[in-house]
Coordinates of C-alpha atoms and ligand atoms in Angstrom, one line a residue:
X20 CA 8.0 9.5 -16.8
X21 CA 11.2 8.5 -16.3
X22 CA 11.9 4.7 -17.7
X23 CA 13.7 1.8 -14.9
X24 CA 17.2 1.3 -14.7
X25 CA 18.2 -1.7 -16.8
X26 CA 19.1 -4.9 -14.8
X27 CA 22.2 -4.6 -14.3
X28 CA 22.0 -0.9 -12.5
X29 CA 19.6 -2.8 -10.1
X30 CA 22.0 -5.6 -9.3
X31 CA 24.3 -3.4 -7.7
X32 CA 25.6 -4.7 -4.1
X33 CA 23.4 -3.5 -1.3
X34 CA 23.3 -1.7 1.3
X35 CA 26.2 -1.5 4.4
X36 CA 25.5 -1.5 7.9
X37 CA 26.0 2.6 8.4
X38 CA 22.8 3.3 5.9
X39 CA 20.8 0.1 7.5
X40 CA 21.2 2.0 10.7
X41 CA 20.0 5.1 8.8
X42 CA 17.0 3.2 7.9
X43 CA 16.7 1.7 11.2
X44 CA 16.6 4.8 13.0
X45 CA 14.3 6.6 10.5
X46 CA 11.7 3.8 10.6
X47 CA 12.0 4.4 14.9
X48 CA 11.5 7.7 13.5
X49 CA 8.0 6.1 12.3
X50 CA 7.0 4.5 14.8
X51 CA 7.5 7.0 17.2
X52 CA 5.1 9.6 15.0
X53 CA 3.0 6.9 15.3
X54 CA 2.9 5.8 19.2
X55 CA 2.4 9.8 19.5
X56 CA -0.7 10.2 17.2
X57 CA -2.5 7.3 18.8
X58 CA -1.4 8.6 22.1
X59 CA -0.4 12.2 22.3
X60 CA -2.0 15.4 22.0
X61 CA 0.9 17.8 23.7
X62 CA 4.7 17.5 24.4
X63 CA 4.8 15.8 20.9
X64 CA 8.7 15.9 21.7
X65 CA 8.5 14.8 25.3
X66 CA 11.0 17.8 26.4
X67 CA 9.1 18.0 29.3
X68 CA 7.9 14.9 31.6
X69 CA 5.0 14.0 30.4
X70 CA 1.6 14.2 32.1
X71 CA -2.2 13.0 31.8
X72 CA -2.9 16.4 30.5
X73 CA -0.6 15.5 27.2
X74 CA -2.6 12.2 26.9
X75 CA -5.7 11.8 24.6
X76 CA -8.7 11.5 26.8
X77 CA -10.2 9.0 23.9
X78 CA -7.6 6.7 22.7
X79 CA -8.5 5.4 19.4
X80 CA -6.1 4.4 16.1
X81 CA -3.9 0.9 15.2
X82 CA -1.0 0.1 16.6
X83 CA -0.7 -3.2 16.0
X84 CA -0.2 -2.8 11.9
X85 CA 1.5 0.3 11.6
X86 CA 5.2 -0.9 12.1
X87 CA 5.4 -3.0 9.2
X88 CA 4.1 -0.5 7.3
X89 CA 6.7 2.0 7.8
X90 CA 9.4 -0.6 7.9
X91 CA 8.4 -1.5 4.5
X92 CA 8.0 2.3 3.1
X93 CA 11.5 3.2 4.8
X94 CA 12.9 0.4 2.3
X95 CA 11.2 1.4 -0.3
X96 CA 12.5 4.9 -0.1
X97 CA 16.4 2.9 -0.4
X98 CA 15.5 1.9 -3.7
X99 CA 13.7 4.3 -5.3
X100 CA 16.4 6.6 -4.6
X101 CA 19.0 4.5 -5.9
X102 CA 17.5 3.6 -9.2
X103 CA 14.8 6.7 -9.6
X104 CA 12.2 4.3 -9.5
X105 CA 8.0 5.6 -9.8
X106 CA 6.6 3.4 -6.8
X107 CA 3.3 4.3 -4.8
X108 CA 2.1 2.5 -1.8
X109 CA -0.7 0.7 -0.7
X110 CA -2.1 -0.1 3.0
X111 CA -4.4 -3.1 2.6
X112 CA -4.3 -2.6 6.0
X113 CA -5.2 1.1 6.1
X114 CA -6.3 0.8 9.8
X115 CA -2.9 1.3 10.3
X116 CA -3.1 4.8 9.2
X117 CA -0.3 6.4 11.6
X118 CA 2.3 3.8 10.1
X119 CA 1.6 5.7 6.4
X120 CA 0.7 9.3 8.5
X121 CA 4.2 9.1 10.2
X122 CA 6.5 8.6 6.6
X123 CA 4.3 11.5 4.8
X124 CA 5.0 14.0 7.5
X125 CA 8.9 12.4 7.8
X126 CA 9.2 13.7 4.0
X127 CA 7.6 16.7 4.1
X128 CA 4.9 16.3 2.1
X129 CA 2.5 16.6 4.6
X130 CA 3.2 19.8 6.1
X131 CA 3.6 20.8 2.0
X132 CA -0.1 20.1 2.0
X133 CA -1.4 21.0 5.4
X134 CA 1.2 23.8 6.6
X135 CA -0.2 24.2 9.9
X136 CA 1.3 20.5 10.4
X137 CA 4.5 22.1 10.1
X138 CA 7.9 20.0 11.0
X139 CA 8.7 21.2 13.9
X140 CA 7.2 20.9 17.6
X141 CA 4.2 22.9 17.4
X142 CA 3.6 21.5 13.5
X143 CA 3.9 18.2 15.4
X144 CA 1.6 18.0 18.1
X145 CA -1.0 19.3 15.7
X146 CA -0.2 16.7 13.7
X147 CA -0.1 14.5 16.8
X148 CA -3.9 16.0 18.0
X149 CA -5.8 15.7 14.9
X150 CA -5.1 12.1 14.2
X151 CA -8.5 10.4 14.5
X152 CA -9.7 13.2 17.0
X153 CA -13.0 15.3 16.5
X154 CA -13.3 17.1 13.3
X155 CA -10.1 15.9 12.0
X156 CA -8.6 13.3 10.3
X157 CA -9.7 9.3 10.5
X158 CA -7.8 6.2 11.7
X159 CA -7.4 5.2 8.4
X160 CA -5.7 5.9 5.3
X161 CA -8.5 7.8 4.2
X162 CA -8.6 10.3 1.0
X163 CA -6.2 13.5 2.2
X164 CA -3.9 11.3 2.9
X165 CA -1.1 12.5 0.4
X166 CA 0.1 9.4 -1.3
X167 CA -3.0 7.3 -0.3
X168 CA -5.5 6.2 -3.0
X169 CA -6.8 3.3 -1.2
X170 CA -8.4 3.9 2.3
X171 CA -8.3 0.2 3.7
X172 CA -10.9 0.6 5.9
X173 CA -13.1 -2.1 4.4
X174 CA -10.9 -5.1 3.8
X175 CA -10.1 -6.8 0.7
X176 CA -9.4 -4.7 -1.9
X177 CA -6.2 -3.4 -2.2
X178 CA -4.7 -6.0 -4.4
X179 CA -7.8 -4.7 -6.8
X180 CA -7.0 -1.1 -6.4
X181 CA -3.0 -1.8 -6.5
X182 CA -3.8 -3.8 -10.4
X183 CA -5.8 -1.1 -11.5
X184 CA -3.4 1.6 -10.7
X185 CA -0.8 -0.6 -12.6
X186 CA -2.2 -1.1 -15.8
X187 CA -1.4 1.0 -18.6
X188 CA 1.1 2.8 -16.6
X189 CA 4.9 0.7 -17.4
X190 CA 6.7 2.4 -15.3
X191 CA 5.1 2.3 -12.5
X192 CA 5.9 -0.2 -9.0
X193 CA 1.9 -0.4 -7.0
X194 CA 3.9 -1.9 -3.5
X195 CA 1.0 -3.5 -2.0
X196 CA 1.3 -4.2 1.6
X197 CA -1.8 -6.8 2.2
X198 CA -2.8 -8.0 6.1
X199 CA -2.6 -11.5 6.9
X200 CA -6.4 -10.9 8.5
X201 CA -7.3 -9.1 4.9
X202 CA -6.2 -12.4 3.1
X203 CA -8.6 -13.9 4.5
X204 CA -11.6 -11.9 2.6
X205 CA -13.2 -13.3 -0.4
X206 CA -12.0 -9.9 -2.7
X207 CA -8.4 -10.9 -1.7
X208 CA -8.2 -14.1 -2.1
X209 CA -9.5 -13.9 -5.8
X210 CA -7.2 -10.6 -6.5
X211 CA -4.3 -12.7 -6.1
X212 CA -5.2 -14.0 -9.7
X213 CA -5.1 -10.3 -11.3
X214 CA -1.4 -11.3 -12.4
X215 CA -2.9 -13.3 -15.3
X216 CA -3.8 -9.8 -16.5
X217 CA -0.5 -7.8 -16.6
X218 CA 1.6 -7.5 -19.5
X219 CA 5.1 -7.0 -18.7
X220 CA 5.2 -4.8 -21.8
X221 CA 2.9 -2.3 -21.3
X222 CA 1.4 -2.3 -17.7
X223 CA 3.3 -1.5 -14.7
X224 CA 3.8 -4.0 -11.9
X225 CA 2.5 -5.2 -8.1
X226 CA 5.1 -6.1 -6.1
X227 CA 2.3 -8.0 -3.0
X228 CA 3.9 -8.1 0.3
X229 CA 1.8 -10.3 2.3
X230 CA 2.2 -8.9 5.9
X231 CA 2.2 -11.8 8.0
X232 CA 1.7 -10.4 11.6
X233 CA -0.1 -13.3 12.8
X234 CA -3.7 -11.8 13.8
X235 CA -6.7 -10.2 12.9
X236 CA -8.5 -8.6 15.7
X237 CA -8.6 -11.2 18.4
X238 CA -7.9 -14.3 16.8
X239 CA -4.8 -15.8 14.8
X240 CA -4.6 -15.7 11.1
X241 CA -5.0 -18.8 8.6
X242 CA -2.3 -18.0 6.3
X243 CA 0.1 -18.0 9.6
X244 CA -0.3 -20.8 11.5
X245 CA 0.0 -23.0 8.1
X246 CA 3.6 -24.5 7.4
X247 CA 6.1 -22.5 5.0
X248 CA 5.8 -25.1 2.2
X249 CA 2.1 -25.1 2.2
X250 CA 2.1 -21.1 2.1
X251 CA 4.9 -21.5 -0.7
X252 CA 3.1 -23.4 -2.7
X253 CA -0.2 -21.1 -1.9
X254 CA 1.9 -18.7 -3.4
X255 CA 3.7 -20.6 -6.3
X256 CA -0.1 -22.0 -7.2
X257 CA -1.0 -18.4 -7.7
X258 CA 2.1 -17.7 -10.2
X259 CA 4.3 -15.9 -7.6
X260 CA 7.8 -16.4 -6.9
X261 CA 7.5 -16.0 -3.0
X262 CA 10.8 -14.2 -1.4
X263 CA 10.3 -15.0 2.9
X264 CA 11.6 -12.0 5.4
X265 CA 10.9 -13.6 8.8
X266 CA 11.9 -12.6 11.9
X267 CA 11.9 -10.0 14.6
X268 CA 15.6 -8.7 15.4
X269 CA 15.7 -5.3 14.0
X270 CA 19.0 -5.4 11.9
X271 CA 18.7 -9.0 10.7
X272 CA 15.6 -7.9 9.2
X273 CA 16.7 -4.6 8.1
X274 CA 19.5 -7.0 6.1
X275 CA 16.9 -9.3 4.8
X276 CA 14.9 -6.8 3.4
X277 CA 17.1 -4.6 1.9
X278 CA 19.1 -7.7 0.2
X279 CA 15.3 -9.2 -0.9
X280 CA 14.0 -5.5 -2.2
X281 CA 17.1 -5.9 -4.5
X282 CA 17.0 -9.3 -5.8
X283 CA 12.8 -8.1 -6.5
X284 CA 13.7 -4.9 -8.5
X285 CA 16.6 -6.5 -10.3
X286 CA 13.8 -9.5 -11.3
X287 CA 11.4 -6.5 -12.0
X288 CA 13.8 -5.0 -14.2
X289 CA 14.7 -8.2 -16.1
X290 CA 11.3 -8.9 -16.3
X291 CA 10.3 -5.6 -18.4
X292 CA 13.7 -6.0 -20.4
X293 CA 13.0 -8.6 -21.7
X294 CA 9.7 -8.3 -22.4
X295 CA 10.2 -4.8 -23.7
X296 CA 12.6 -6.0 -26.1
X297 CA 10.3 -6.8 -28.9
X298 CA 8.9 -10.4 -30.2
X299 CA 6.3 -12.4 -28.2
X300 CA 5.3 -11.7 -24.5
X301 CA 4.6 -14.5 -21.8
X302 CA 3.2 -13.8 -18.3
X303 CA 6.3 -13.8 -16.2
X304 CA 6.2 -15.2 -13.2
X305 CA 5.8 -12.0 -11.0
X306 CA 8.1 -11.9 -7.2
X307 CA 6.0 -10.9 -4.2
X308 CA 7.3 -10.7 -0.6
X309 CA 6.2 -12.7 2.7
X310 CA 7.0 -10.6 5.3
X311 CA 6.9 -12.3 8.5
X312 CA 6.5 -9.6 11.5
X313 CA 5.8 -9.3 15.4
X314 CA 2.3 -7.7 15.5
X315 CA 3.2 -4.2 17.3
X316 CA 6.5 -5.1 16.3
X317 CA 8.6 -2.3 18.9
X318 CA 5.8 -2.3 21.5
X319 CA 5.8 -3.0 24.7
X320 CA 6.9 -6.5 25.2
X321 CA 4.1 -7.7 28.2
X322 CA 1.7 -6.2 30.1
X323 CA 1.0 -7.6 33.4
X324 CA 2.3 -10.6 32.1
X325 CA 0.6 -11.1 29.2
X326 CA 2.1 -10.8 26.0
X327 CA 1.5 -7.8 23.9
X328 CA 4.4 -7.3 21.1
X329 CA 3.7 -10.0 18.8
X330 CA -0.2 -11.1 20.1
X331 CA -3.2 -9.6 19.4
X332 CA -3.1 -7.7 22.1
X333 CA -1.3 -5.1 19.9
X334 CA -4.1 -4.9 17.3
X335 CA -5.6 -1.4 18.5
X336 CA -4.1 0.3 21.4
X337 CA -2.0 -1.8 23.3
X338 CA -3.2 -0.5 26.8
X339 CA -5.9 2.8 27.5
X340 CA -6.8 4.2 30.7
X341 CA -3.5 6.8 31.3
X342 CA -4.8 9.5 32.4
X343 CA -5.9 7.9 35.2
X344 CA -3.5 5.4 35.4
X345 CA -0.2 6.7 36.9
X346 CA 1.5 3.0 36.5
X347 CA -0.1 3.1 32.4
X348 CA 1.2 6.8 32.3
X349 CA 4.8 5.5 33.6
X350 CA 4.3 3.1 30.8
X351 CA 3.4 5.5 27.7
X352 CA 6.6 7.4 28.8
X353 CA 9.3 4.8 28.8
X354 CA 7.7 3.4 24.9
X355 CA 7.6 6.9 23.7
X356 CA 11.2 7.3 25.0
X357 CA 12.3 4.3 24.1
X358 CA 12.5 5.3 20.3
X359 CA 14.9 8.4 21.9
X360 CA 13.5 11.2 19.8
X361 CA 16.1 13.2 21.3
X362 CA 17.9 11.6 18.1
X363 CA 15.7 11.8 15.6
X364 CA 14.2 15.8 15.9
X365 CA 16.6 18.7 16.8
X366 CA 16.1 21.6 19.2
X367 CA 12.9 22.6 16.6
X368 CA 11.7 19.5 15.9
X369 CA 13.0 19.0 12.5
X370 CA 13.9 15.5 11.5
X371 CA 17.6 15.3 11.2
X372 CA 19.2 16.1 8.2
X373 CA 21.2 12.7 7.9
X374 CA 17.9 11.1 8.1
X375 CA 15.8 13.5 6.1
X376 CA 18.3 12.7 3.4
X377 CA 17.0 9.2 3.6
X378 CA 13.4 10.2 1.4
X379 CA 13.3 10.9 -2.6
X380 CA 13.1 14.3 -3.4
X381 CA 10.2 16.0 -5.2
X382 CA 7.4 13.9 -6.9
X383 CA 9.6 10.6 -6.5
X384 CA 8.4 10.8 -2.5
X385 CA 6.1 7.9 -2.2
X386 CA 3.6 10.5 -0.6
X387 CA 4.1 13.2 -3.1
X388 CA 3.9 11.0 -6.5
X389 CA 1.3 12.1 -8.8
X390 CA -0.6 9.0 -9.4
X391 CA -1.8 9.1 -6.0
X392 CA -2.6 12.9 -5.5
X393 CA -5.3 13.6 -7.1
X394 CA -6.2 15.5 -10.0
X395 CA -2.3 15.6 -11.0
X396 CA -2.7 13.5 -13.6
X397 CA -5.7 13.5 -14.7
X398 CA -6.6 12.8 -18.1
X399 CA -9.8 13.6 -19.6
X400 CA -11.7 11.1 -21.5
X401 CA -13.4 11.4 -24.5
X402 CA -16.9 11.0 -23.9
X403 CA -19.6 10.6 -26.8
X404 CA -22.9 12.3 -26.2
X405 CA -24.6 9.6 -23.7
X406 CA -28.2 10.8 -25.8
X407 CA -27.3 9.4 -28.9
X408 CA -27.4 6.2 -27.5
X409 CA -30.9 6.9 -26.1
X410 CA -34.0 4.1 -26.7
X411 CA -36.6 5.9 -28.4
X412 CA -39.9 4.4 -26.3
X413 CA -42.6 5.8 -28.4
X414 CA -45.5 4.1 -26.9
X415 CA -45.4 2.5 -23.0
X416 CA -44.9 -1.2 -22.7
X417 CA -44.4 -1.4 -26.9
X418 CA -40.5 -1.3 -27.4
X419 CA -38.6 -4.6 -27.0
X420 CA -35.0 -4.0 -26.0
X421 CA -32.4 -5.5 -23.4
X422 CA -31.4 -2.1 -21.4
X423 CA -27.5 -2.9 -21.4
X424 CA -27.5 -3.4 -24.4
X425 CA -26.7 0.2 -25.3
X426 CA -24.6 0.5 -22.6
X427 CA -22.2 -1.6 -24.5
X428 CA -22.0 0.3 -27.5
X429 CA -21.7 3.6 -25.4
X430 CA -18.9 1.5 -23.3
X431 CA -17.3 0.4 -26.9
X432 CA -17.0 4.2 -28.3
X433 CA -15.6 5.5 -25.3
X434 CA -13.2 2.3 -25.5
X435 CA -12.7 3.3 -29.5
X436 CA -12.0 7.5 -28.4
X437 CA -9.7 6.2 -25.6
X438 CA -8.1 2.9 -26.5
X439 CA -4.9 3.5 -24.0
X440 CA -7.0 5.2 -20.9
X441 CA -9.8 3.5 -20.4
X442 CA -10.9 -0.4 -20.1
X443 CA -13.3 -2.6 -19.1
X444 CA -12.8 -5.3 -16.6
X445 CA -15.6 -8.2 -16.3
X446 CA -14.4 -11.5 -15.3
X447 CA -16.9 -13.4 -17.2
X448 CA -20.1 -11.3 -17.2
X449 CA -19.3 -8.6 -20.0
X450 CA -21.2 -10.8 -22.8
X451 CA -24.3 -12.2 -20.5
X452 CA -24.6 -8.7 -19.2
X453 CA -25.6 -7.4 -22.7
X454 CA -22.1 -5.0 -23.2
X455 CA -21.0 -7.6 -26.1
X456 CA -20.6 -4.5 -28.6
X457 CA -17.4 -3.7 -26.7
X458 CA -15.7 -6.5 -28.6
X459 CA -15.9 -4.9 -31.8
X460 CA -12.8 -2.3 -30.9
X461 CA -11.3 -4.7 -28.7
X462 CA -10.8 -8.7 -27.7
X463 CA -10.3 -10.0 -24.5
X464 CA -7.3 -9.4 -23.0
X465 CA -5.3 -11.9 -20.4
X466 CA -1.7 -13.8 -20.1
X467 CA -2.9 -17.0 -19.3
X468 CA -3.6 -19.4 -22.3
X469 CA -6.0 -18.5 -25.1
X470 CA -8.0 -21.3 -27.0
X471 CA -9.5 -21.4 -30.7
X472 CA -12.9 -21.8 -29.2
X473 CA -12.6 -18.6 -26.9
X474 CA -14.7 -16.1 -28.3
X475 CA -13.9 -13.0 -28.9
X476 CA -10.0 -14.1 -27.9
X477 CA -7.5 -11.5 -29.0
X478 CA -3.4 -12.0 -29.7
X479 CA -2.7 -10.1 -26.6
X480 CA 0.6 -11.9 -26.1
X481 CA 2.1 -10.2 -29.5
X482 CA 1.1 -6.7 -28.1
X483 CA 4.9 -5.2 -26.7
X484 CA 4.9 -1.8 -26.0
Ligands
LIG2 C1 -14.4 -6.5 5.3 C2 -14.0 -6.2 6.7 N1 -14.2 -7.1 7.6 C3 -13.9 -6.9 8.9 C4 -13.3 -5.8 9.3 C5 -12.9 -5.5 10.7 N2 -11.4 -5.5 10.9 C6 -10.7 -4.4 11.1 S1 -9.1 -4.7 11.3 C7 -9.3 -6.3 11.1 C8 -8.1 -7.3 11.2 C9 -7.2 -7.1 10.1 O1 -6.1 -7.9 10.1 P1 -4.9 -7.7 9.1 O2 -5.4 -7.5 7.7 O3 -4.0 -8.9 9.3 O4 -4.3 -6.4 9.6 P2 -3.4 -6.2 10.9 O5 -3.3 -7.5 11.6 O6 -2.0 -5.7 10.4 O7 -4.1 -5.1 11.7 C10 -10.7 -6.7 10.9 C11 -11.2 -8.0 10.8 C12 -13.0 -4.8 8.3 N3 -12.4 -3.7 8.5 N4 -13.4 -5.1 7.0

């Protein structure tokens, strides 16, 4: 594993307009994958006019997510190419499958693992057909998804999932895109808190960017229709330093996001340095990013007069009924070609080169890194012999003995054989759940403060490296 780039690599000046517009026409790149997954099930390329016969006859999938998504991964991809950076990505909402679906296939790595989804036009409008079709793949960002370890379909946990995968690993960046609608469930509300558990000098980081499109399914969202400084302060009460990217325009915000992803990873970076540098380490306080977004950000605007880009209205598919529907049909067309995929895919439905040059190569693809393919990495723990730990019951209804108990001292020799691999997380309950034994090979572990009276406290803080 490679290590980051020191500070100063990552302070270098960003972007200029030509690559923005690279980014910007790779991420219309994305969204066109995904308007034709949701959508289409022939003439993935629209080289001929498009008819009923092309259209799903079932339309299912999320629009209304998926933008931001792939607007997020596409920057992402800008940085981790600049400073070789190890980041995976994490769709809180994974209902928005097509906007993660549409960046694997862009970089290859999904016709690497499914060849028949080849990248060209009849690799396409498989990949197109199967999207949350019979026997195929689901709407979400389920399992053979390459790059996907967290599935999104029941909200709330991808903050959990996006600490997990963080810890222990140093080098890695978990980008965890959360919905505004997600925020609102008790696992994600209380995850926000698992920053108190990094340690800048041996876990990775989470970089939370809090998607705020606005709504859930049919109604607004809390955490958007609250003023900035209240959210701020949300934020900076949770021990965040909040960075805002608001806005709709598409190259004002590919400027904002570019120039915040910089001042984030040059933070990141300062953040290990220092903290890698020896001596005492304090909890740092950790950037995340409020990204403020048009639900079905590139949609269609209105539909017989109501508003669609931006409202609810986006949240699954913006309008069924085509087949039957010339006027809906007419519609389909002009969105589709509104992202011009005449200049995105050439004659065989390859992604350009100029844009295909746009991705990291190899495992630093965000869909092809190891830590969320599995069995790439996979380390094998050391496992004592579950018997030994056995209760002998010799006569029925005669032996006393608290049946957790010896969980614990199984938990604390697996802990002993595998003190860098394997942990234990219980917020409070590790002790009145019987698994107390675990403290013999190793104290609790946090950044926040530590008092005499904790028991079983341990001097995490002096723990670099
Ligand atoms: C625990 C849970 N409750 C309810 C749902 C139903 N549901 C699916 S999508 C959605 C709205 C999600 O809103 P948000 O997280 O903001 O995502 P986006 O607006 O980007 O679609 C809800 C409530 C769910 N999937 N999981």
């Amino acid at each position: 594993m490679g290590t980051h780039p020191t500070t100063a690599a990552s302070e270098q000046t960003g972007p200029g307009s030509d690559e923005l517009r690279l980014i910007d026409t790779w991420w219309r790149a994305c969204n066109y994958l995904s308007v034709g997954m949701i959508y289409l099930m022939d003439n993935p390329l629209l080289r001929e006019p498009l008819k009923a016969e092309h259209v799903k006859p079932r339309l299912l999938g999320h629009w209304g997510a998926s933008p931001a998504l792939s607007f997020v991964w596409a920057h992402l991809n800008r940085v981790i190419k600049r400073d070789d950076l190890d980041v995976i990505f994490m769709a809180g909402p994974g209902h928005g499958a097509p906007g993660v679906l549409g960046p694997a296939y862009l970089e290859g790595t999904y016709s690497e693992v499914y060849p028949d989804k080849s990248e060209d036009a009849e690799g396409m409008q498989k990949f197109f057909k199967q999207f949350s079709f019979p026997g195929h793949i689901g709407s979400h960002v389920t399992p053979e998804t390459p790059g996907s370890i967290h599935e999104g379909g029941e909200l709330g946990y991808s903050l959990s999932h996006a600490y997990g995968a963080a810890f222990d690993n140093p080098e890695l960046i978990v980008a965890c895109v959360v919905g505004d609608g997600e925020a609102e469930t008790g696992p994600l509300a209380t995850a926000w808190h698992s920053n108190k558990f990094v340690n800048p000098a041996r876990d990775g980081t989470v970089l939370p960017i809090l998607n705020l499109n606005g709504y859930k399914i049919a109604n607004p969202t809390v955490l958007s229709r609250i003023s900035h400084e209240e959210l701020e302060a949300l934020f900076v009460g949770y021990g965040y330093k909040p960075y805002f990217v608001e806005g709709s325009d598409h190259a004002e915000m590919h400027q904002k996001m570019a120039d915040t992803l910089d001042t984030v990873v040059a933070e990141i970076c300062a953040i290990h340095d220092k903290a890698r540098a020896g001596g005492e380490v304090e909890r740092p306080r950790w950037p995340m990013i409020v990204l403020r977004t048009p639900k079905g950000w590139t949609g269609p605007k209105t539909i017989k007069g109501h508003k669609v880009e931006g409202s609810w209205r986006s949240h699954q598919v913006p309008f069924s009924d085509v087949r039957g529907n010339p006027a809906n049909l007419e519609l389909l067309d002009s969105w589709l070609r509104s992202y011009k995929p005449e200049e995105l895919f050439d004659a065989d439905g390859r992604l350009l080169p100029e844009l295909k040059a746009l991705a990291p190569e190899g495992r630093r693809r965000i869909s092809a890194n190891p830590h969320t393919n599995g069995g790439i990495l996979r380390r094998e723990l050391k496992l004592p012999d579950f018997r030994a730990y056995a209760v002998d019951v010799t006569q029925a209804g005669k032996v006393l003995q608290e049946n957790t108990r010896p969980l614990g001292e199984f938990l604390r020799d697996t802990m002993r054989e595998n003190m860098n691999t394997f942990r234990v997380f219980g917020p409070d309950e590790t002790a009145s759940n019987r698994l107390q034994s675990i403290y013999e090979v190793s104290k609790k572990i946090w950044m926040a403060d530590l008092l005499l009276e904790d028991e079983d406290g341990g001097n995490w803080r002096a723990t670099a490296g």
